[in-house]
Short mmCIF file of C-alpha atoms and ligand atoms in Angstrom, two decimals:
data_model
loop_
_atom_site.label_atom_id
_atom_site.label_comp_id
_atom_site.label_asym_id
_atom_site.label_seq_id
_atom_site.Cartn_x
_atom_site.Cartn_y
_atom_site.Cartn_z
CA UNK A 1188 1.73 6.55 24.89
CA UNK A 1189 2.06 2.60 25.63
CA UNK A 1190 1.27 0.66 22.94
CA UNK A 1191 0.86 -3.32 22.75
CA UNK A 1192 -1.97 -4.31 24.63
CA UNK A 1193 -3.56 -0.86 25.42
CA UNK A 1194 -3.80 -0.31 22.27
CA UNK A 1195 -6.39 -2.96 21.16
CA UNK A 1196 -9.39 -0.92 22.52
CA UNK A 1197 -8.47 2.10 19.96
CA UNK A 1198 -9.93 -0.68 17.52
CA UNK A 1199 -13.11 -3.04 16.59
CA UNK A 1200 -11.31 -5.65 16.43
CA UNK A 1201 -12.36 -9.19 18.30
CA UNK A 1202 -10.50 -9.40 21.43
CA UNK A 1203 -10.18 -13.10 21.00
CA UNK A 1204 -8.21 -12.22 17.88
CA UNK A 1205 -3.84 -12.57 17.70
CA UNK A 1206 -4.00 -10.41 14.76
CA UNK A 1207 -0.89 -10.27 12.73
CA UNK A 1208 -2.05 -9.44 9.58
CA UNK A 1209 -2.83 -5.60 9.89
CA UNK A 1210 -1.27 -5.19 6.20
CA UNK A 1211 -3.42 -6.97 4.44
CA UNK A 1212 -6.51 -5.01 4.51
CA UNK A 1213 -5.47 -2.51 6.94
CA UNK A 1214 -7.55 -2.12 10.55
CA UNK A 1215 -9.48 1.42 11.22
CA UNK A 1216 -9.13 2.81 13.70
CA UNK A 1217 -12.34 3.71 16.01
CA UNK A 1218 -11.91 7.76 15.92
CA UNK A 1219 -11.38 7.25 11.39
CA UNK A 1220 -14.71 5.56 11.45
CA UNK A 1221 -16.77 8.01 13.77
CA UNK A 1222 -15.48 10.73 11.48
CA UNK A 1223 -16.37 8.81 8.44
CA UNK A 1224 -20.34 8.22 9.75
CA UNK A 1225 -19.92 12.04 10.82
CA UNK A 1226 -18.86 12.90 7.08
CA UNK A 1227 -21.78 10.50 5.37
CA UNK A 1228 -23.99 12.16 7.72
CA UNK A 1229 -23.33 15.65 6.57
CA UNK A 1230 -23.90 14.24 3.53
CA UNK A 1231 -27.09 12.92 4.36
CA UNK A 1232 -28.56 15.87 5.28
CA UNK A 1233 -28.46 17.12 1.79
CA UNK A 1234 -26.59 14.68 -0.31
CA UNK A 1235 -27.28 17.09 -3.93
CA UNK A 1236 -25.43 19.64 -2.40
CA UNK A 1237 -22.88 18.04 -0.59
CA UNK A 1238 -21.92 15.73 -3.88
CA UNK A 1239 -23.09 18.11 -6.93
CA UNK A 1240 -21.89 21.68 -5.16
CA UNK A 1241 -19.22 20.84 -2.67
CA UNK A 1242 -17.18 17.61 -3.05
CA UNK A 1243 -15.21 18.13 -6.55
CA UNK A 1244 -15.06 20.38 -9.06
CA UNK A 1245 -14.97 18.99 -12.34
CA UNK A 1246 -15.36 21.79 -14.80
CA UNK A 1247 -14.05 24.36 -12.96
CA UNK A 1248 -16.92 26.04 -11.72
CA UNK A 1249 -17.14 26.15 -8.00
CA UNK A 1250 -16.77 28.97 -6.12
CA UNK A 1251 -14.87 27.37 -3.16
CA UNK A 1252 -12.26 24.99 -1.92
CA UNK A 1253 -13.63 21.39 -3.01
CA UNK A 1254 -14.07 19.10 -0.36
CA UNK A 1255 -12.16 16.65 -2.33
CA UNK A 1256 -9.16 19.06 -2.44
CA UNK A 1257 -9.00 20.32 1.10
CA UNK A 1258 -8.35 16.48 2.32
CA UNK A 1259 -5.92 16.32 0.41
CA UNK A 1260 -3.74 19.14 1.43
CA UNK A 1261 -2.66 16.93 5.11
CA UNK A 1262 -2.55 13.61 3.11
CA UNK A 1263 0.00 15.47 0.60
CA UNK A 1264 2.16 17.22 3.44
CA UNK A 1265 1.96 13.29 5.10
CA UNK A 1266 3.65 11.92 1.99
CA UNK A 1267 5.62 14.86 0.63
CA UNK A 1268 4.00 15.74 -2.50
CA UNK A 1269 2.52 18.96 -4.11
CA UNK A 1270 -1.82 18.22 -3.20
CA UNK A 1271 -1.84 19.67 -7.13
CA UNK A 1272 0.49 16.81 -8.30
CA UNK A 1273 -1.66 14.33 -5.96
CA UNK A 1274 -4.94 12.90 -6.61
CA UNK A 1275 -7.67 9.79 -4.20
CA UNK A 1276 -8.22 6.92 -5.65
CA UNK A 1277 -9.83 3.85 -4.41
CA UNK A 1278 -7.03 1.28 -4.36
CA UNK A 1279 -3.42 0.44 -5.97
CA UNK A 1280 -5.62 -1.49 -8.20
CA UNK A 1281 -7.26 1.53 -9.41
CA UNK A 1282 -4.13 3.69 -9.79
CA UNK A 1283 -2.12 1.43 -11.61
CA UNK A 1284 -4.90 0.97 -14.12
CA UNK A 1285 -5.37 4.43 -14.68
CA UNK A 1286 -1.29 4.71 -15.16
CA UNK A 1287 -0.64 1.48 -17.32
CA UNK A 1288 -3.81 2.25 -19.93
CA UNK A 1289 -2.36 6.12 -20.11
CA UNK A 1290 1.05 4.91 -21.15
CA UNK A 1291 1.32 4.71 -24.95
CA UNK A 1292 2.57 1.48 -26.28
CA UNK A 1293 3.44 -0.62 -29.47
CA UNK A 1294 4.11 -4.16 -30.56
CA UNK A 1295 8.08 -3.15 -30.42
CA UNK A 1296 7.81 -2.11 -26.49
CA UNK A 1297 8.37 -4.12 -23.42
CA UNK A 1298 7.45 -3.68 -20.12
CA UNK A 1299 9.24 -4.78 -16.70
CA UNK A 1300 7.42 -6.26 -14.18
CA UNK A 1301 8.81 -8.36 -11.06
CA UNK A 1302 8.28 -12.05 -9.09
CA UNK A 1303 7.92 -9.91 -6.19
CA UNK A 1304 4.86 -7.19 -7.37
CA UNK A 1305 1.51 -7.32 -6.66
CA UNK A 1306 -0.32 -10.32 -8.21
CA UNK A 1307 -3.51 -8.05 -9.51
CA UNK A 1308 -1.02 -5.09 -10.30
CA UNK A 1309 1.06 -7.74 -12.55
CA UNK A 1310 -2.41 -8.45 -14.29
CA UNK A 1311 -3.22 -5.29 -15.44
CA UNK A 1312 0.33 -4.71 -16.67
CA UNK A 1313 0.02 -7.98 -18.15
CA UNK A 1314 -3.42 -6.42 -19.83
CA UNK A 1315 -2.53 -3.18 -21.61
CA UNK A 1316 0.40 -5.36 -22.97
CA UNK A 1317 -1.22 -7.91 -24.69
CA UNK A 1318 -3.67 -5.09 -25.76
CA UNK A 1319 -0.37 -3.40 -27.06
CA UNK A 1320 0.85 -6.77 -28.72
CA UNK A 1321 3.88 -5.53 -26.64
CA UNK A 1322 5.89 -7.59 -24.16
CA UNK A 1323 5.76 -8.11 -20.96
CA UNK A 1324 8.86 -9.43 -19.12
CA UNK A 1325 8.87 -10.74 -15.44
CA UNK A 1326 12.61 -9.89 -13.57
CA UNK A 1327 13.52 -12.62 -11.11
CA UNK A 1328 14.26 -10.22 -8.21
CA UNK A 1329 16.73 -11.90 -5.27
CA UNK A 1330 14.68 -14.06 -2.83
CA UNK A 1331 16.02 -14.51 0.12
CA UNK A 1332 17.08 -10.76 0.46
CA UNK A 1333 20.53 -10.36 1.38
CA UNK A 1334 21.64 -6.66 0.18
CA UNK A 1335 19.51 -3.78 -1.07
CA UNK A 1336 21.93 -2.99 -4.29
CA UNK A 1337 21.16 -6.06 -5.84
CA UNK A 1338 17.99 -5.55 -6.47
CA UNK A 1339 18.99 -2.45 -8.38
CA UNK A 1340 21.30 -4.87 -10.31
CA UNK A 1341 18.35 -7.11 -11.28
CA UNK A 1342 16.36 -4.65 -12.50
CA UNK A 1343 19.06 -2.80 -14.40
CA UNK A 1344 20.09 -6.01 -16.12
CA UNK A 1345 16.50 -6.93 -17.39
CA UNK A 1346 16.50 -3.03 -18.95
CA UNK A 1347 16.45 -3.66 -22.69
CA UNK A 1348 16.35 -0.74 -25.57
CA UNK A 1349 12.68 -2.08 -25.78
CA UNK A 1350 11.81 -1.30 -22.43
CA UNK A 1351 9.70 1.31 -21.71
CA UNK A 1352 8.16 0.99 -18.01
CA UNK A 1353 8.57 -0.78 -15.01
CA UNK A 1354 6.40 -1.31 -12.49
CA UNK A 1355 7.98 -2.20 -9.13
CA UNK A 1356 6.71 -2.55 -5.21
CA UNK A 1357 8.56 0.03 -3.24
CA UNK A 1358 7.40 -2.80 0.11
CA UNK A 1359 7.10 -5.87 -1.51
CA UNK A 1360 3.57 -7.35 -1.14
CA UNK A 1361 4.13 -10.67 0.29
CA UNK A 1362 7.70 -10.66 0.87
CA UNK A 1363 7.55 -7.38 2.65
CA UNK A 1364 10.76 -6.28 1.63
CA UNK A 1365 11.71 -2.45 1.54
CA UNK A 1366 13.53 -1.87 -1.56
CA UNK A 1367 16.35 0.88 -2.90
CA UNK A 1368 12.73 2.80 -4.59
CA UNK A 1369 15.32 5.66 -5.69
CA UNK A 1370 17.94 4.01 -6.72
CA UNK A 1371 16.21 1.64 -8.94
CA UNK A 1372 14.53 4.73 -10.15
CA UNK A 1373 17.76 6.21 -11.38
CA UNK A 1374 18.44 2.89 -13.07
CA UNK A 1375 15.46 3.23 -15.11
CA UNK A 1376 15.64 6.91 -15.78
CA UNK A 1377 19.32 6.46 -17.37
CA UNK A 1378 18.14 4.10 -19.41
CA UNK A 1379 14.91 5.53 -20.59
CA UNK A 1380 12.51 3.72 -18.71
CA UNK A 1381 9.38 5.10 -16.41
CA UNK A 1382 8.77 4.10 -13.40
CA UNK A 1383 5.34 3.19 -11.90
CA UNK A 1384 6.09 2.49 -7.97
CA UNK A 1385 3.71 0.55 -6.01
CA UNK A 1386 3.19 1.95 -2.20
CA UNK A 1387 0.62 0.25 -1.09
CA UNK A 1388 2.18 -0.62 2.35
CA UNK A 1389 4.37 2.80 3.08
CA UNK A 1390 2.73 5.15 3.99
CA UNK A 1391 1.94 4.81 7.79
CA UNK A 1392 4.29 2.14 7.57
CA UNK A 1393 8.00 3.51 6.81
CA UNK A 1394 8.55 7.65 6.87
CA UNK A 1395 7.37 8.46 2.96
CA UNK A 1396 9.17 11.71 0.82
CA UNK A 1397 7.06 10.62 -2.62
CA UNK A 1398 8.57 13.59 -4.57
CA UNK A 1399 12.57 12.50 -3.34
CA UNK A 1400 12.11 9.12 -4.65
CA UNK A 1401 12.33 10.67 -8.22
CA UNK A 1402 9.64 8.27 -10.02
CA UNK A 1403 7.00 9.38 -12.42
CA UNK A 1404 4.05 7.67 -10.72
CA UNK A 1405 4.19 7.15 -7.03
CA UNK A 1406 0.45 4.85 -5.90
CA UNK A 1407 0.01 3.92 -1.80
CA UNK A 1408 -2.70 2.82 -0.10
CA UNK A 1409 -3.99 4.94 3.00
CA UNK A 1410 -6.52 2.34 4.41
CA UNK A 1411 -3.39 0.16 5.47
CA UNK A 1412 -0.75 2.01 7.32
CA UNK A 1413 -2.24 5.10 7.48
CA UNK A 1414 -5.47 4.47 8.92
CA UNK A 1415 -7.83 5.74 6.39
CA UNK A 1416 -11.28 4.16 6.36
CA UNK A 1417 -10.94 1.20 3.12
CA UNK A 1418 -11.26 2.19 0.13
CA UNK A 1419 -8.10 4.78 0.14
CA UNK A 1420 -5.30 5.40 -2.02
CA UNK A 1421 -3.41 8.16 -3.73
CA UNK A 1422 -2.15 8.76 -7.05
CA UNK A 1423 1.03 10.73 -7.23
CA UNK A 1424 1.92 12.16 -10.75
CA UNK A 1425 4.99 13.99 -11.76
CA UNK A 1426 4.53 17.02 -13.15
CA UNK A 1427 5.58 16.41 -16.60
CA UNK A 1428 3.70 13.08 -16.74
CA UNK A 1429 0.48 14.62 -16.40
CA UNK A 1430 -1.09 15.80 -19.40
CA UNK A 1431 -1.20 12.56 -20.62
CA UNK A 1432 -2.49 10.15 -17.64
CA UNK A 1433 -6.20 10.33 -17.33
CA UNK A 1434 -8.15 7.73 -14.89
CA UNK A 1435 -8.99 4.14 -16.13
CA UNK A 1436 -13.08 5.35 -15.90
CA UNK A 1437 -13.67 8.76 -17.44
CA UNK A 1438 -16.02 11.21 -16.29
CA UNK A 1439 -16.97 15.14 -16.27
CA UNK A 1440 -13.50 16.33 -15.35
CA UNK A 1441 -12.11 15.08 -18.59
CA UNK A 1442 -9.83 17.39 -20.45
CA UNK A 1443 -10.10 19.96 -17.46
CA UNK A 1444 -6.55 18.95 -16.11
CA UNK A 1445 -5.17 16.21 -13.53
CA UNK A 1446 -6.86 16.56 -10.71
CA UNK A 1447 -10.36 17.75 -12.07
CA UNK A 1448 -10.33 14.58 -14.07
CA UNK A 1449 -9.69 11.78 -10.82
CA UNK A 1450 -11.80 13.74 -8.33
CA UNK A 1451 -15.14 12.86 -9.50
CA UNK A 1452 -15.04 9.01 -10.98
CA UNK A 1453 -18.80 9.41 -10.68
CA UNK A 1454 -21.60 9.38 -8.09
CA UNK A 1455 -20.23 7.26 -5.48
CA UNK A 1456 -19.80 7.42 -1.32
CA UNK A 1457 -16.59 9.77 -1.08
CA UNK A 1458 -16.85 9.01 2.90
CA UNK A 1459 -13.39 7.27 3.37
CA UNK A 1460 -11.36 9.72 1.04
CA UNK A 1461 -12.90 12.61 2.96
CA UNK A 1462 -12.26 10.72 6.05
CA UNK A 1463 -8.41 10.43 5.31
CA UNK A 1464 -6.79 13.14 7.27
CA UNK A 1465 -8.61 11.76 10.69
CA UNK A 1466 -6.06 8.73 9.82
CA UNK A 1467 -3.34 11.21 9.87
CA UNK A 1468 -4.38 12.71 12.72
CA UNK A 1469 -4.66 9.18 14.82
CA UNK A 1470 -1.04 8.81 13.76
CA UNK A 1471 0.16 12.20 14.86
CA UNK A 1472 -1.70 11.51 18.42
CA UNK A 1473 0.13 8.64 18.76
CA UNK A 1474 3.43 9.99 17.31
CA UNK A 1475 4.51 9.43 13.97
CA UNK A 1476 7.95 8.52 15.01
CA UNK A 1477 6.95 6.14 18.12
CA UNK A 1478 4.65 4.33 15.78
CA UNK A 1479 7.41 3.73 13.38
CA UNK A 1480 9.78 2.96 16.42
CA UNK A 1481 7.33 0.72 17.91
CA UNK A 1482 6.58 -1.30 15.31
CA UNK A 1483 9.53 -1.59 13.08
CA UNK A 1484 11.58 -2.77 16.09
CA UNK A 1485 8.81 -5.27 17.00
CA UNK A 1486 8.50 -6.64 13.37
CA UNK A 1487 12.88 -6.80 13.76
CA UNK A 1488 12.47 -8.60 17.00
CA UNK A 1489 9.78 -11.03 15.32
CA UNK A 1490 12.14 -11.94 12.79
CA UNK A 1491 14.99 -13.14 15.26
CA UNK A 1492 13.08 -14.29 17.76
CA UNK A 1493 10.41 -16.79 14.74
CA UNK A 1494 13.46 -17.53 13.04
CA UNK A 1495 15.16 -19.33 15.95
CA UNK A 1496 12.21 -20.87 17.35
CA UNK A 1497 11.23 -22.49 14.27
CA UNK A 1498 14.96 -23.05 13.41
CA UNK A 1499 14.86 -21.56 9.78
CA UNK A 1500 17.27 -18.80 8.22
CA UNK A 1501 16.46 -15.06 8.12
CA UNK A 1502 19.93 -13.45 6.10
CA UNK A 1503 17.23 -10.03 5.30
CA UNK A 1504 19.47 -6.87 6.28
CA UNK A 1505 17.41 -4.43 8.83
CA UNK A 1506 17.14 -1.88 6.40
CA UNK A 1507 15.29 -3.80 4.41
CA UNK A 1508 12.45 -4.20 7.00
CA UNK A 1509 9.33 -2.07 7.68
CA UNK A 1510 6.93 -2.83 9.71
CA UNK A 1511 5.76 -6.10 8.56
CA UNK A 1512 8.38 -9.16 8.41
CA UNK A 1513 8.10 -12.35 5.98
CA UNK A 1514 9.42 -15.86 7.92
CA UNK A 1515 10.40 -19.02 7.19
CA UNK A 1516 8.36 -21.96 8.95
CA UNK A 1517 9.49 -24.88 10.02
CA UNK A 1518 9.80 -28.13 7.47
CA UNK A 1519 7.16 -29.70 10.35
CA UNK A 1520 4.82 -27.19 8.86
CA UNK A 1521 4.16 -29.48 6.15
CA UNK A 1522 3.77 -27.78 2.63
CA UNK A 1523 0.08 -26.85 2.30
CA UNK A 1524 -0.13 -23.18 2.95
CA UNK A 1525 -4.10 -23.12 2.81
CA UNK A 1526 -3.84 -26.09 5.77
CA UNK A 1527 -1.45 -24.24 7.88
CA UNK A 1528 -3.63 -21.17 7.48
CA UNK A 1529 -6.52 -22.88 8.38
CA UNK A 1530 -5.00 -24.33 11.37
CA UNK A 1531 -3.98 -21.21 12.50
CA UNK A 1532 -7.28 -19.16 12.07
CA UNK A 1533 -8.87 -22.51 13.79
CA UNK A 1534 -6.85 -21.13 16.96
CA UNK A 1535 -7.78 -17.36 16.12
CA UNK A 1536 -4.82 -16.67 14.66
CA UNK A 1537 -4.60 -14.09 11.49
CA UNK A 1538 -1.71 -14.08 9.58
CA UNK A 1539 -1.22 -14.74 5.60
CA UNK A 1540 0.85 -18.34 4.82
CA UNK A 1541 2.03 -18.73 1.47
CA UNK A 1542 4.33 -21.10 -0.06
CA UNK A 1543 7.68 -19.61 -2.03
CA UNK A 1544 10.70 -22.03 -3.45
CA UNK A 1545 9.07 -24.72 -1.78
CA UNK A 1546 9.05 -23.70 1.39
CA UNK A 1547 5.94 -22.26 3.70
CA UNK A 1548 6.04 -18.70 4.94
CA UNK A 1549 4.66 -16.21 6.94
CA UNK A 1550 4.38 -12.33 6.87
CA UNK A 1551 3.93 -10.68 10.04
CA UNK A 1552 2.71 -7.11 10.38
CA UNK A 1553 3.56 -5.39 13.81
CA UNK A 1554 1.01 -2.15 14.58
CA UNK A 1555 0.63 0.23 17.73
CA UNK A 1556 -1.83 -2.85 18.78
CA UNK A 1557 0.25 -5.60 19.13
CA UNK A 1558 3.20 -6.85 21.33
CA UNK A 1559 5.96 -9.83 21.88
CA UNK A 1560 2.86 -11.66 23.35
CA UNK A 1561 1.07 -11.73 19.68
CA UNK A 1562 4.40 -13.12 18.30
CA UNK A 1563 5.22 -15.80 21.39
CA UNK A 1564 1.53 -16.89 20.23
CA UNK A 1565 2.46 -17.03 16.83
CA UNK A 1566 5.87 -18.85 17.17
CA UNK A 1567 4.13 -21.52 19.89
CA UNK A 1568 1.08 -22.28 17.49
CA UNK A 1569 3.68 -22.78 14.39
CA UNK A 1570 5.70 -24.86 16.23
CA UNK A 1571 3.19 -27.29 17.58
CA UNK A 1572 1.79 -28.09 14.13
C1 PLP B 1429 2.28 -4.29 -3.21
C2 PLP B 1429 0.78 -4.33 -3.17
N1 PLP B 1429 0.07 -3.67 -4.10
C3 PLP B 1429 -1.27 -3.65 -4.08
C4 PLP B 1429 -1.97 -4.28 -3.07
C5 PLP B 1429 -3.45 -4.23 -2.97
O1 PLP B 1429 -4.04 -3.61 -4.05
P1 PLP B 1429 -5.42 -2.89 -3.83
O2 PLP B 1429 -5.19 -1.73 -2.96
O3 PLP B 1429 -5.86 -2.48 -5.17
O4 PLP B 1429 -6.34 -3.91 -3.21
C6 PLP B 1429 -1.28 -4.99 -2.10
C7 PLP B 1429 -2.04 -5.68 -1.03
O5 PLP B 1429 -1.62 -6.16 -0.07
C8 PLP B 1429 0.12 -5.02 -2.16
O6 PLP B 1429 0.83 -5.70 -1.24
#
């Protein structure tokens, strides 16, 4: 299987395009889609059935498999989790809710959050602590990242005895930095605190054990990495955790156990979850391993070769790096992120630019369709500005 080039006809997108920014919003893939109008068609043909009789089972009263339930069963085996212990949702956005509003807190409780999470995750932490009249306490995580263990450090020295969770990226949204996920869960668990991880960009992206990382609440996105039509996610929920997390919008499956209570938010087009495993089977056709092989070691070349073209430092350690790659630009950049962005996009070129310790920066996601020509494009357009 060649990737690069080839590839770009496996997807919608505009030829025209140097697309960089596959984690944003994920890109599906052409066979995910045809399975997905295959799946709303089927339920077209008697929708009643299909979503009433087939999809979920709520109270326990179906006589077979629910649809619901058999896609998870590949999606589960993808990420290494029990499909009991593992539950669709629509986004991280979505999961996190459902996880920080289940969490009991008081006015004497804190929880952890970090300058590197999720902006909209950080919100609704933010949220069911004011609700709480608890606290909620921001870590400065290390930025630029030069060793995994200190990030372990940081958190571990913002642990108070008032802290109760933390929610932490396991891939860092903008930054895109992989962090020690187990090791900081450790940290926490010593000390008493819960751990809420944020996936959104692993699976698909890195190799994913959910159940080895040892946190209570594990959330990823499928519709980036993974290929899922948008708007996929999963909820993992450890064992012991789950009598007492219920979903942020609560329906007909309440008090009839985990999954019976996520499965069926409500009438709504369960098309992309059902369509999930196709994802997983685009990736297996490809080959899990070359697609992390291809694109890890093009995001690693990205960073070496951006960072010398545009003459700006990149100290991140290789283990630390995915598939996507976040790069300094150039001081002739200017410092308007919105007016770089713009000038990029004005010569077709999608990437995210964001401003951090005032500098200008770039994340740059490398997937099966893209090549050294995307990032020569990239690294010529920067440096012209
Ligand atoms: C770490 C992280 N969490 C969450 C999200 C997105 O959240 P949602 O899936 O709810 O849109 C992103 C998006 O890029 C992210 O980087």
């Amino acid at each position: 299987m060649s990737f690069g080039r080839a590839r770009r006809a496996d997807f919608l997108l505009d030829p025209q395009l140097t697309y960089l920014n596959h984690g944003t919003v994920g890109v599906t893939h052409r066979d995910v889609l045809a399975t997905q109008r295959a799946i709303v068609e089927e339920i077209e043909s008697n929708p009643a059935r299909f979503l009433l009789r087939e999809l979920a089972d709520p109270q326990g009263d179906l006589d077979g498999e629910p649809r619901v339930r058999q896609a998870m069963v590949p999606i589960a085996r993808f990420v290494g989790t029990d499909p009991d212990d593992t539950v669709f949702v629509d986004n991280i956005t979505t999961a996190a809710n459902a996880v920080l509003r289940s969490v009991p807190l008081g006015s004497h409780d804190e929880v952890l959050v970090t300058d590197l999470g999720y902006g909209g995750v950080s919100n609704a932490a933010a949220y069911v602590a004011r609700r709480a009249g608890a606290t909620l306490t921001t870590v400065t995580m290390p930025w630029p990242a030069v060793s995994a263990a200190s990030y372990v450090e940081s958190i571990a020295a913002a642990i108070t005895s008032r802290t109760r969770l933390l929610v932490v990226d396991h891939l860092t949204a903008t930054t895109a930095l992989l962090l020690p996920l187990a090791d900081i869960a450790a940290a926490c668990h010593d000390r008493g605190v819960a751990v809420l991880a944020d996936g959104a960009h692993v699976p698909g992206n890195v190799p994913l054990d959910i159940v080895a990382l040892g946190v209570d609440w594990y959330a990823a996105n499928l519709h980036k990495w993974a290929f899922a039509p948008r708007s996929c996610g999963i909820l993992w929920c450890a064992p012991h955790r789950q009598a007492d997390l219920h979903p942020a919008v609560i329906s007909w499956g309440l008090d009839h156990g985990f999954t019976a209570e996520f499965d069926l938010p409500g009438t709504r087009d369960p098309s992309a979850w059902l369509a999930a495993p196709a994802g997983i089977d685009v990736l297996h056709g490809y080959g899990v391993d070359a697609v992390y092989r291809h694109n890890h070691q093009l995001a690693w070349w990205a960073a070496g070769t951006l960072s010398e073209r545009w003459g700006t430092p990149f100290v991140t350690p290789e283990s630390m790096i995915g598939s996507m790659v976040t790069v300094q630009l150039p001081a002739s950049a200017g410092d308007d992120p919105r007016g770089v962005q713009q000038a990029l996009h004005d010569q077709r070129i999608e990437v995210p630019v964001m401003a951090r310790d005032g500098a200008l920066w770039t994340r740059v996601s490398a997937q099966v369709y893209n090549d050294a020509a995307d990032i020569e494009t990239l690294a010529d357009a920067v440096a012209a500005l």
